[in-house]
Each structure stands twice: as structure tokens, then as C-alpha cells.
């Protein structure tokens, strides 16, 4: 089966709906890495749960979180979920599942979720997070308290090297 691949330091925005209420992504990781996955509600009423597992053992979760209710403005933890640290003990391919099994509190289910996978092994990626710019409504990357816009097209964010893009579809396995 073909599933989208998450790339490190690349913001992607995915659509969830009544038809696409479970989404899967894969990423590669090496033994000894410590990772961080953040999901941010961009629009709509989707509030999925996130689970991370080895691709070969999808029911053995190594991390889980639930997007909290509320808006995703800069100062609040609402509208986001963070799984950190995800400690990788074996080199391989891993699976991230987003699932909104409740169908949203106010149907129909429809919304966009921003995702960011970072390597926090050295401690540098832990200070980076996602937010919604209150002036523009765009997804932004907030490194260490500063705010830099995350462009919608796949290009580099100035000073960060965090491109935004749609998910790359690749054959897994």
C-alpha cells in the first residue's frame, strides 16, 4: 500500500473529512534518535488522536496524544497535540496514524491539521513549535519564541530551513 512519508523539519497540512477520518504517514528513524511530532488544528472541527508505532508492529504504540479542544492561537495549548520524546530503539520505518473516530462534535467532520516531525536528539528541535499567525491565519513555525511565517508553497522558511509541502506519496515497505 502507498502511504505519504513525513520528512524531518517539513510542515505539512492534511485534510480530514467524514470520508478521510483516518490518515496514515510513515517516516524513517535510526536507533538512538529522539523525535517530536506536533499536530496543530488549522481549520474546522477535526480533533484526531495520534499514535506512533513501528511499521512492522502497528498495534505496539510507542507514543500517543490527542488534539485538545479549543482554538490554536499562539498562547494556548488548545488545538494541538505533541508526542515527545519518541525514543527510537531500533532503526526502521515508523507509522503515524491520525484518527478522528468520534466524527467531530459538530458533524460533518471537516478540517485541516498541520504536522511537524523534528529530531530532538541534540535538544535543538524541542524549542520549535507550530502556531497560527493571528494576523494572517497562516501556519507559522515558532523557534525559541520568535515567529517566522511558514510559507504555503514548498520553499524554505527564512533562517530555519523548514519547508512546507503537501505529503510525498511513496511506496512503503
mmCIF file with all atom_site columns, C-alpha atoms in Angstrom:
data_model
loop_
_atom_site.group_PDB
_atom_site.id
_atom_site.type_symbol
_atom_site.label_atom_id
_atom_site.label_alt_id
_atom_site.label_comp_id
_atom_site.label_asym_id
_atom_site.label_entity_id
_atom_site.label_seq_id
_atom_site.pdbx_PDB_ins_code
_atom_site.Cartn_x
_atom_site.Cartn_y
_atom_site.Cartn_z
_atom_site.occupancy
_atom_site.B_iso_or_equiv
_atom_site.pdbx_formal_charge
_atom_site.auth_seq_id
_atom_site.auth_comp_id
_atom_site.auth_asym_id
_atom_site.auth_atom_id
_atom_site.pdbx_PDB_model_num
ATOM 1   C CA . UNK A 1 1   ? 0.000   0.000  0.000  1.00 0.00 ? 1   UNK A CA 1
ATOM 2   C CA . UNK A 1 2   ? 1.125   3.551  -0.687 1.00 0.00 ? 2   UNK A CA 1
ATOM 3   C CA . UNK A 1 3   ? 1.182   5.984  2.229  1.00 0.00 ? 3   UNK A CA 1
ATOM 4   C CA . UNK A 1 4   ? 2.590   9.521  2.481  1.00 0.00 ? 4   UNK A CA 1
ATOM 5   C CA . UNK A 1 5   ? 6.027   9.945  4.003  1.00 0.00 ? 5   UNK A CA 1
ATOM 6   C CA . UNK A 1 6   ? 6.776   12.548 6.673  1.00 0.00 ? 6   UNK A CA 1
ATOM 7   C CA . UNK A 1 7   ? 10.112  14.282 6.310  1.00 0.00 ? 7   UNK A CA 1
ATOM 8   C CA . UNK A 1 8   ? 12.037  15.872 9.144  1.00 0.00 ? 8   UNK A CA 1
ATOM 9   C CA . UNK A 1 9   ? 11.555  19.629 9.619  1.00 0.00 ? 9   UNK A CA 1
ATOM 10  C CA . UNK A 1 10  ? 8.863   19.855 6.940  1.00 0.00 ? 10  UNK A CA 1
ATOM 11  C CA . UNK A 1 11  ? 5.447   21.230 7.816  1.00 0.00 ? 11  UNK A CA 1
ATOM 12  C CA . UNK A 1 12  ? 2.593   19.509 6.003  1.00 0.00 ? 12  UNK A CA 1
ATOM 13  C CA . UNK A 1 13  ? -1.095  20.343 6.111  1.00 0.00 ? 13  UNK A CA 1
ATOM 14  C CA . UNK A 1 14  ? -3.570  17.488 5.687  1.00 0.00 ? 14  UNK A CA 1
ATOM 15  C CA . UNK A 1 15  ? -7.326  17.458 5.171  1.00 0.00 ? 15  UNK A CA 1
ATOM 16  C CA . UNK A 1 16  ? -9.634  15.370 7.345  1.00 0.00 ? 16  UNK A CA 1
ATOM 17  C CA . UNK A 1 17  ? -13.273 14.697 6.471  1.00 0.00 ? 17  UNK A CA 1
ATOM 18  C CA . UNK A 1 18  ? -16.080 12.216 7.066  1.00 0.00 ? 18  UNK A CA 1
ATOM 19  C CA . UNK A 1 19  ? -14.550 10.165 4.256  1.00 0.00 ? 19  UNK A CA 1
ATOM 20  C CA . UNK A 1 20  ? -10.903 10.619 5.352  1.00 0.00 ? 20  UNK A CA 1
ATOM 21  C CA . UNK A 1 21  ? -11.183 10.365 9.137  1.00 0.00 ? 21  UNK A CA 1
ATOM 22  C CA . UNK A 1 22  ? -8.160  8.050  9.468  1.00 0.00 ? 22  UNK A CA 1
ATOM 23  C CA . UNK A 1 23  ? -4.870  9.098  7.849  1.00 0.00 ? 23  UNK A CA 1
ATOM 24  C CA . UNK A 1 24  ? -1.541  7.278  7.917  1.00 0.00 ? 24  UNK A CA 1
ATOM 25  C CA . UNK A 1 25  ? 2.018   8.505  7.391  1.00 0.00 ? 25  UNK A CA 1
ATOM 26  C CA . UNK A 1 26  ? 5.398   6.812  7.602  1.00 0.00 ? 26  UNK A CA 1
ATOM 27  C CA . UNK A 1 27  ? 8.873   8.061  8.480  1.00 0.00 ? 27  UNK A CA 1
ATOM 28  C CA . UNK A 1 28  ? 12.310  6.522  8.826  1.00 0.00 ? 28  UNK A CA 1
ATOM 29  C CA . UNK A 1 29  ? 14.266  6.739  12.073 1.00 0.00 ? 29  UNK A CA 1
ATOM 30  C CA . UNK A 1 30  ? 17.527  5.394  13.432 1.00 0.00 ? 30  UNK A CA 1
ATOM 31  C CA . UNK A 1 31  ? 18.278  3.697  16.722 1.00 0.00 ? 31  UNK A CA 1
ATOM 32  C CA . UNK A 1 32  ? 19.145  6.290  19.360 1.00 0.00 ? 32  UNK A CA 1
ATOM 33  C CA . UNK A 1 33  ? 17.101  9.123  17.853 1.00 0.00 ? 33  UNK A CA 1
ATOM 34  C CA . UNK A 1 34  ? 14.687  11.123 19.985 1.00 0.00 ? 34  UNK A CA 1
ATOM 35  C CA . UNK A 1 35  ? 11.827  12.575 17.945 1.00 0.00 ? 35  UNK A CA 1
ATOM 36  C CA . UNK A 1 36  ? 8.995   15.057 18.381 1.00 0.00 ? 36  UNK A CA 1
ATOM 37  C CA . UNK A 1 37  ? 5.736   15.075 16.439 1.00 0.00 ? 37  UNK A CA 1
ATOM 38  C CA . UNK A 1 38  ? 3.369   18.018 16.708 1.00 0.00 ? 38  UNK A CA 1
ATOM 39  C CA . UNK A 1 39  ? -0.127  18.275 15.261 1.00 0.00 ? 39  UNK A CA 1
ATOM 40  C CA . UNK A 1 40  ? -1.983  21.587 15.158 1.00 0.00 ? 40  UNK A CA 1
ATOM 41  C CA . UNK A 1 41  ? -5.628  22.147 14.251 1.00 0.00 ? 41  UNK A CA 1
ATOM 42  C CA . UNK A 1 42  ? -5.598  24.709 11.429 1.00 0.00 ? 42  UNK A CA 1
ATOM 43  C CA . UNK A 1 43  ? -9.279  24.839 10.450 1.00 0.00 ? 43  UNK A CA 1
ATOM 44  C CA . UNK A 1 44  ? -12.512 23.009 11.089 1.00 0.00 ? 44  UNK A CA 1
ATOM 45  C CA . UNK A 1 45  ? -13.712 20.619 13.758 1.00 0.00 ? 45  UNK A CA 1
ATOM 46  C CA . UNK A 1 46  ? -11.288 17.690 13.382 1.00 0.00 ? 46  UNK A CA 1
ATOM 47  C CA . UNK A 1 47  ? -9.588  16.747 16.672 1.00 0.00 ? 47  UNK A CA 1
ATOM 48  C CA . UNK A 1 48  ? -7.825  13.480 15.891 1.00 0.00 ? 48  UNK A CA 1
ATOM 49  C CA . UNK A 1 49  ? -5.834  11.246 18.142 1.00 0.00 ? 49  UNK A CA 1
ATOM 50  C CA . UNK A 1 50  ? -2.263  10.465 17.078 1.00 0.00 ? 50  UNK A CA 1
ATOM 51  C CA . UNK A 1 51  ? -0.429  7.188  17.558 1.00 0.00 ? 51  UNK A CA 1
ATOM 52  C CA . UNK A 1 52  ? 3.130   6.208  16.638 1.00 0.00 ? 52  UNK A CA 1
ATOM 53  C CA . UNK A 1 53  ? 4.303   2.640  16.205 1.00 0.00 ? 53  UNK A CA 1
ATOM 54  C CA . UNK A 1 54  ? 6.811   0.568  14.306 1.00 0.00 ? 54  UNK A CA 1
ATOM 55  C CA . UNK A 1 55  ? 5.629   -0.005 10.741 1.00 0.00 ? 55  UNK A CA 1
ATOM 56  C CA . UNK A 1 56  ? 6.042   -3.763 11.241 1.00 0.00 ? 56  UNK A CA 1
ATOM 57  C CA . UNK A 1 57  ? 4.081   -3.804 14.518 1.00 0.00 ? 57  UNK A CA 1
ATOM 58  C CA . UNK A 1 58  ? 1.351   -1.188 14.139 1.00 0.00 ? 58  UNK A CA 1
ATOM 59  C CA . UNK A 1 59  ? -0.505  -2.119 17.343 1.00 0.00 ? 59  UNK A CA 1
ATOM 60  C CA . UNK A 1 60  ? 2.535   -1.679 19.623 1.00 0.00 ? 60  UNK A CA 1
ATOM 61  C CA . UNK A 1 61  ? 2.260   2.071  20.243 1.00 0.00 ? 61  UNK A CA 1
ATOM 62  C CA . UNK A 1 62  ? 5.431   3.919  21.263 1.00 0.00 ? 62  UNK A CA 1
ATOM 63  C CA . UNK A 1 63  ? 3.668   7.283  21.532 1.00 0.00 ? 63  UNK A CA 1
ATOM 64  C CA . UNK A 1 64  ? 0.137   8.673  21.603 1.00 0.00 ? 64  UNK A CA 1
ATOM 65  C CA . UNK A 1 65  ? -1.623  12.026 22.037 1.00 0.00 ? 65  UNK A CA 1
ATOM 66  C CA . UNK A 1 66  ? -4.996  13.651 21.417 1.00 0.00 ? 66  UNK A CA 1
ATOM 67  C CA . UNK A 1 67  ? -5.552  17.101 19.913 1.00 0.00 ? 67  UNK A CA 1
ATOM 68  C CA . UNK A 1 68  ? -7.196  19.120 22.657 1.00 0.00 ? 68  UNK A CA 1
ATOM 69  C CA . UNK A 1 69  ? -10.402 21.072 22.133 1.00 0.00 ? 69  UNK A CA 1
ATOM 70  C CA . UNK A 1 70  ? -10.301 24.787 21.531 1.00 0.00 ? 70  UNK A CA 1
ATOM 71  C CA . UNK A 1 71  ? -8.556  27.286 19.309 1.00 0.00 ? 71  UNK A CA 1
ATOM 72  C CA . UNK A 1 72  ? -4.900  27.073 18.325 1.00 0.00 ? 72  UNK A CA 1
ATOM 73  C CA . UNK A 1 73  ? -3.860  30.669 18.978 1.00 0.00 ? 73  UNK A CA 1
ATOM 74  C CA . UNK A 1 74  ? -0.250  31.468 19.905 1.00 0.00 ? 74  UNK A CA 1
ATOM 75  C CA . UNK A 1 75  ? -0.539  31.420 23.673 1.00 0.00 ? 75  UNK A CA 1
ATOM 76  C CA . UNK A 1 76  ? -2.638  28.322 24.200 1.00 0.00 ? 76  UNK A CA 1
ATOM 77  C CA . UNK A 1 77  ? -2.042  24.595 24.230 1.00 0.00 ? 77  UNK A CA 1
ATOM 78  C CA . UNK A 1 78  ? -5.547  24.029 22.887 1.00 0.00 ? 78  UNK A CA 1
ATOM 79  C CA . UNK A 1 79  ? -5.938  22.739 19.361 1.00 0.00 ? 79  UNK A CA 1
ATOM 80  C CA . UNK A 1 80  ? -2.640  20.867 19.401 1.00 0.00 ? 80  UNK A CA 1
ATOM 81  C CA . UNK A 1 81  ? -1.048  17.560 20.348 1.00 0.00 ? 81  UNK A CA 1
ATOM 82  C CA . UNK A 1 82  ? 2.641   16.846 20.937 1.00 0.00 ? 82  UNK A CA 1
ATOM 83  C CA . UNK A 1 83  ? 4.319   13.472 21.268 1.00 0.00 ? 83  UNK A CA 1
ATOM 84  C CA . UNK A 1 84  ? 7.771   13.955 22.782 1.00 0.00 ? 84  UNK A CA 1
ATOM 85  C CA . UNK A 1 85  ? 10.118  12.302 23.296 1.00 0.00 ? 85  UNK A CA 1
ATOM 86  C CA . UNK A 1 86  ? 9.645   9.388  20.963 1.00 0.00 ? 86  UNK A CA 1
ATOM 87  C CA . UNK A 1 87  ? 12.674  7.259  21.777 1.00 0.00 ? 87  UNK A CA 1
ATOM 88  C CA . UNK A 1 88  ? 13.735  5.115  18.825 1.00 0.00 ? 88  UNK A CA 1
ATOM 89  C CA . UNK A 1 89  ? 15.330  1.841  19.916 1.00 0.00 ? 89  UNK A CA 1
ATOM 90  C CA . UNK A 1 90  ? 15.522  0.146  16.520 1.00 0.00 ? 90  UNK A CA 1
ATOM 91  C CA . UNK A 1 91  ? 16.397  1.531  13.087 1.00 0.00 ? 91  UNK A CA 1
ATOM 92  C CA . UNK A 1 92  ? 13.464  1.203  10.707 1.00 0.00 ? 92  UNK A CA 1
ATOM 93  C CA . UNK A 1 93  ? 10.269  2.640  9.326  1.00 0.00 ? 93  UNK A CA 1
ATOM 94  C CA . UNK A 1 94  ? 7.630   4.001  11.691 1.00 0.00 ? 94  UNK A CA 1
ATOM 95  C CA . UNK A 1 95  ? 3.933   4.743  11.336 1.00 0.00 ? 95  UNK A CA 1
ATOM 96  C CA . UNK A 1 96  ? 1.959   7.819  12.430 1.00 0.00 ? 96  UNK A CA 1
ATOM 97  C CA . UNK A 1 97  ? -1.823  7.413  12.442 1.00 0.00 ? 97  UNK A CA 1
ATOM 98  C CA . UNK A 1 98  ? -4.258  10.331 12.804 1.00 0.00 ? 98  UNK A CA 1
ATOM 99  C CA . UNK A 1 99  ? -7.781  9.153  13.601 1.00 0.00 ? 99  UNK A CA 1
ATOM 100 C CA . UNK A 1 100 ? -10.897 11.158 14.449 1.00 0.00 ? 100 UNK A CA 1
ATOM 101 C CA . UNK A 1 101 ? -13.154 8.260  15.369 1.00 0.00 ? 101 UNK A CA 1
ATOM 102 C CA . UNK A 1 102 ? -15.693 10.475 17.148 1.00 0.00 ? 102 UNK A CA 1
ATOM 103 C CA . UNK A 1 103 ? -16.683 12.065 13.849 1.00 0.00 ? 103 UNK A CA 1
ATOM 104 C CA . UNK A 1 104 ? -16.285 15.553 15.352 1.00 0.00 ? 104 UNK A CA 1
ATOM 105 C CA . UNK A 1 105 ? -18.629 17.024 17.972 1.00 0.00 ? 105 UNK A CA 1
ATOM 106 C CA . UNK A 1 106 ? -20.467 19.106 15.351 1.00 0.00 ? 106 UNK A CA 1
ATOM 107 C CA . UNK A 1 107 ? -20.746 16.995 12.179 1.00 0.00 ? 107 UNK A CA 1
ATOM 108 C CA . UNK A 1 108 ? -19.895 16.816 9.401  1.00 0.00 ? 108 UNK A CA 1
ATOM 109 C CA . UNK A 1 109 ? -16.224 16.193 10.131 1.00 0.00 ? 109 UNK A CA 1
ATOM 110 C CA . UNK A 1 110 ? -14.056 18.620 8.150  1.00 0.00 ? 110 UNK A CA 1
ATOM 111 C CA . UNK A 1 111 ? -10.769 20.268 8.980  1.00 0.00 ? 111 UNK A CA 1
ATOM 112 C CA . UNK A 1 112 ? -7.086  20.741 8.321  1.00 0.00 ? 112 UNK A CA 1
ATOM 113 C CA . UNK A 1 113 ? -4.257  19.569 10.572 1.00 0.00 ? 113 UNK A CA 1
ATOM 114 C CA . UNK A 1 114 ? -0.637  20.773 10.345 1.00 0.00 ? 114 UNK A CA 1
ATOM 115 C CA . UNK A 1 115 ? 2.070   18.212 11.170 1.00 0.00 ? 115 UNK A CA 1
ATOM 116 C CA . UNK A 1 116 ? 5.738   18.679 12.025 1.00 0.00 ? 116 UNK A CA 1
ATOM 117 C CA . UNK A 1 117 ? 8.287   15.903 12.684 1.00 0.00 ? 117 UNK A CA 1
ATOM 118 C CA . UNK A 1 118 ? 11.569  17.022 14.276 1.00 0.00 ? 118 UNK A CA 1
ATOM 119 C CA . UNK A 1 119 ? 14.662  15.249 15.558 1.00 0.00 ? 119 UNK A CA 1
ATOM 120 C CA . UNK A 1 120 ? 15.269  16.440 19.125 1.00 0.00 ? 120 UNK A CA 1
ATOM 121 C CA . UNK A 1 121 ? 18.210  14.120 19.828 1.00 0.00 ? 121 UNK A CA 1
ATOM 122 C CA . UNK A 1 122 ? 20.588  17.049 20.276 1.00 0.00 ? 122 UNK A CA 1
ATOM 123 C CA . UNK A 1 123 ? 17.965  19.098 22.118 1.00 0.00 ? 123 UNK A CA 1
ATOM 124 C CA . UNK A 1 124 ? 17.735  21.800 19.446 1.00 0.00 ? 124 UNK A CA 1
ATOM 125 C CA . UNK A 1 125 ? 14.395  20.780 17.899 1.00 0.00 ? 125 UNK A CA 1
ATOM 126 C CA . UNK A 1 126 ? 12.449  20.886 21.175 1.00 0.00 ? 126 UNK A CA 1
ATOM 127 C CA . UNK A 1 127 ? 12.129  24.668 21.104 1.00 0.00 ? 127 UNK A CA 1
ATOM 128 C CA . UNK A 1 128 ? 10.339  24.671 17.721 1.00 0.00 ? 128 UNK A CA 1
ATOM 129 C CA . UNK A 1 129 ? 6.551   24.528 17.579 1.00 0.00 ? 129 UNK A CA 1
ATOM 130 C CA . UNK A 1 130 ? 3.622   25.282 15.302 1.00 0.00 ? 130 UNK A CA 1
ATOM 131 C CA . UNK A 1 131 ? 1.088   28.074 15.724 1.00 0.00 ? 131 UNK A CA 1
ATOM 132 C CA . UNK A 1 132 ? -1.499  30.048 13.771 1.00 0.00 ? 132 UNK A CA 1
ATOM 133 C CA . UNK A 1 133 ? -0.461  33.622 12.996 1.00 0.00 ? 133 UNK A CA 1
ATOM 134 C CA . UNK A 1 134 ? -3.324  35.747 14.380 1.00 0.00 ? 134 UNK A CA 1
ATOM 135 C CA . UNK A 1 135 ? -2.790  38.435 11.725 1.00 0.00 ? 135 UNK A CA 1
ATOM 136 C CA . UNK A 1 136 ? -2.748  36.192 8.632  1.00 0.00 ? 136 UNK A CA 1
ATOM 137 C CA . UNK A 1 137 ? -4.272  32.879 9.724  1.00 0.00 ? 137 UNK A CA 1
ATOM 138 C CA . UNK A 1 138 ? -1.275  31.022 8.251  1.00 0.00 ? 138 UNK A CA 1
ATOM 139 C CA . UNK A 1 139 ? 0.597   28.215 9.967  1.00 0.00 ? 139 UNK A CA 1
ATOM 140 C CA . UNK A 1 140 ? 3.837   29.542 11.425 1.00 0.00 ? 140 UNK A CA 1
ATOM 141 C CA . UNK A 1 141 ? 6.898   27.918 12.960 1.00 0.00 ? 141 UNK A CA 1
ATOM 142 C CA . UNK A 1 142 ? 7.814   29.384 16.341 1.00 0.00 ? 142 UNK A CA 1
ATOM 143 C CA . UNK A 1 143 ? 11.503  28.731 17.137 1.00 0.00 ? 143 UNK A CA 1
ATOM 144 C CA . UNK A 1 144 ? 12.565  29.699 20.658 1.00 0.00 ? 144 UNK A CA 1
ATOM 145 C CA . UNK A 1 145 ? 9.916   32.384 20.985 1.00 0.00 ? 145 UNK A CA 1
ATOM 146 C CA . UNK A 1 146 ? 10.478  34.142 17.630 1.00 0.00 ? 146 UNK A CA 1
ATOM 147 C CA . UNK A 1 147 ? 7.846   33.956 14.918 1.00 0.00 ? 147 UNK A CA 1
ATOM 148 C CA . UNK A 1 148 ? 8.636   33.192 11.302 1.00 0.00 ? 148 UNK A CA 1
ATOM 149 C CA . UNK A 1 149 ? 5.909   32.521 8.731  1.00 0.00 ? 149 UNK A CA 1
ATOM 150 C CA . UNK A 1 150 ? 5.779   29.037 7.233  1.00 0.00 ? 150 UNK A CA 1
ATOM 151 C CA . UNK A 1 151 ? 5.044   29.532 3.529  1.00 0.00 ? 151 UNK A CA 1
ATOM 152 C CA . UNK A 1 152 ? 2.289   27.513 1.899  1.00 0.00 ? 152 UNK A CA 1
ATOM 153 C CA . UNK A 1 153 ? 4.385   26.591 -1.157 1.00 0.00 ? 153 UNK A CA 1
ATOM 154 C CA . UNK A 1 154 ? 7.308   24.163 -0.731 1.00 0.00 ? 154 UNK A CA 1
ATOM 155 C CA . UNK A 1 155 ? 10.094  26.635 -0.095 1.00 0.00 ? 155 UNK A CA 1
ATOM 156 C CA . UNK A 1 156 ? 12.389  27.335 2.829  1.00 0.00 ? 156 UNK A CA 1
ATOM 157 C CA . UNK A 1 157 ? 11.303  29.435 5.785  1.00 0.00 ? 157 UNK A CA 1
ATOM 158 C CA . UNK A 1 158 ? 13.968  32.151 6.214  1.00 0.00 ? 158 UNK A CA 1
ATOM 159 C CA . UNK A 1 159 ? 16.616  31.176 8.728  1.00 0.00 ? 159 UNK A CA 1
ATOM 160 C CA . UNK A 1 160 ? 15.044  27.822 9.591  1.00 0.00 ? 160 UNK A CA 1
ATOM 161 C CA . UNK A 1 161 ? 15.234  25.506 6.640  1.00 0.00 ? 161 UNK A CA 1
ATOM 162 C CA . UNK A 1 162 ? 11.722  24.226 7.405  1.00 0.00 ? 162 UNK A CA 1
ATOM 163 C CA . UNK A 1 163 ? 9.902   23.759 4.096  1.00 0.00 ? 163 UNK A CA 1
ATOM 164 C CA . UNK A 1 164 ? 6.157   23.319 3.956  1.00 0.00 ? 164 UNK A CA 1
ATOM 165 C CA . UNK A 1 165 ? 4.674   20.992 1.423  1.00 0.00 ? 165 UNK A CA 1
ATOM 166 C CA . UNK A 1 166 ? 1.958   18.529 0.666  1.00 0.00 ? 166 UNK A CA 1
ATOM 167 C CA . UNK A 1 167 ? 2.801   14.959 1.678  1.00 0.00 ? 167 UNK A CA 1
ATOM 168 C CA . UNK A 1 168 ? 5.022   12.990 -0.687 1.00 0.00 ? 168 UNK A CA 1
ATOM 169 C CA . UNK A 1 169 ? 3.392   9.739  -1.760 1.00 0.00 ? 169 UNK A CA 1
ATOM 170 C CA . UNK A 1 170 ? 5.826   6.839  -1.756 1.00 0.00 ? 170 UNK A CA 1
ATOM 171 C CA . UNK A 1 171 ? 5.540   3.087  -1.623 1.00 0.00 ? 171 UNK A CA 1
ATOM 172 C CA . UNK A 1 172 ? 6.095   1.875  1.923  1.00 0.00 ? 172 UNK A CA 1
ATOM 173 C CA . UNK A 1 173 ? 7.844   -1.356 2.659  1.00 0.00 ? 173 UNK A CA 1
#
